[in-house]
Every structure is written in C-alpha cells, then in structure tokens.
Steps between C-alpha positions, in 0.01 A plus 500: 500500500800434725484857629136447604577166664785653701287803591215283633715280725575540867821701512448631147568861403271767645472682170402353164720605210468341160804520279394630163127525581309804610234486771220736597444612858177295506683197365767526770229540765330186372827306513551617861150374585580168330825480696306549824272209406792277399687577821188423704468164322867421557474585870184288524685210335787537746249509785345180359837326491570619855158372609565154355839495670346606831223243455772238469648623827155480664466140381838419653404669825167320515677175419712547807183567705309203349221724362316488165532746212211565259559468127164642391672827411632321190148435376394859577801639310427280198130588490547876540781534246327267253178704518688823438696347212185356336312830528793689349548240223130505407502881492811496281350247259162673477652839425866569548452869419229544766695298757809711429306824549325377816830387649646846440192670642527287814874550550544862395322820595578678173522439127879534471512139381351616168832559326554710191765332288633841392575615857558155654651278228563224757141391432618372162704231675234433767171459311195361677562156344823486703290544816248241377781246478629607843150441640487153346843420645392613847186284477704200380751540784212531747351177363834320540541630856141401582549152357799449727312625804194289416709186450671557833167554673347189336799292604434585863123460460546161331696382797208627713710773649319833524759606750853383545561328830848612580 
C-alpha cells in the first residue's frame, strides 16, 4: 500500500516495484495510467489552491481600488460539486459493481484494470470494497467542503452582500 501511495505522488518513483509481489505487464500499465490520473488530480488541486490564493490577491487589489468582488462563484462551486457527488453516490448505492465498471470504462481505454490475482496478487490487498470506501470518503469530504463554502456564502448573503465592497 505504501509503495502505491509513494508511486502515485508528485515526485514519486517513475517505476513501480512491489517488494515480494509479482506484477503483469498489463497490471503495471494500469498502475501507470492510474498514476497519470492521480498526478493530474494533484496538479489540479495545486492549481485550485493557487487560484484561491490569487483570488485573495485580487480582492486586496480591488480593495485598494475601491471596487467590488463577486462571491457568486462560491454558490456555483457548491452546486456543481454537490451535483456530481450526488450523482456518483446514487450510482454507487444503486449498483456499486456497475458504477465501478462504468468508472473504469470512462477513465481507461483498455481492460487492464481486470486483474488476475495469480499474475497481479496486489489485487488481494486492493479489492473493490476498498475503492467503495474510498469513494464514500471522497463524497463525505466533498460534502464537508461544500458545507463550509455554503455557510460562507450564506453569511455574506444574510448580510445582503452579494459582492464585497472593498
């Protein structure tokens, strides 16, 4: 597990090597594809953090100029991410197996994710129920993030501020 976590992080090793576990060529290809997705998500998260930081700088700049800054982006972010999370949660609860397959069909252009436990024993420690729980955790964290964003937005709306006069 730790080897996979390290492998899928920015700055992680370029080659995946399990100690004591064999891997097929297709399995290693799948893990490389997964790494590409994880790295894309990490870069997107860093871009999001940079965007929030830059947005803070814009607010400071506009404060100096006496202009207004819209906060409606908070509502848009909450609505979009909540809709995605609800659709994914409903799909997971209706049929986890189908949702799991559809997710793989959307993200991967091959069937290398269909592991054979004899050639890729790592699947024994990463069964689909592990990914089900990961999905639930992601949805829960999204809900917590959305609640914070919604509360912030409502605070400003309650004070009749759709934009911040700075």
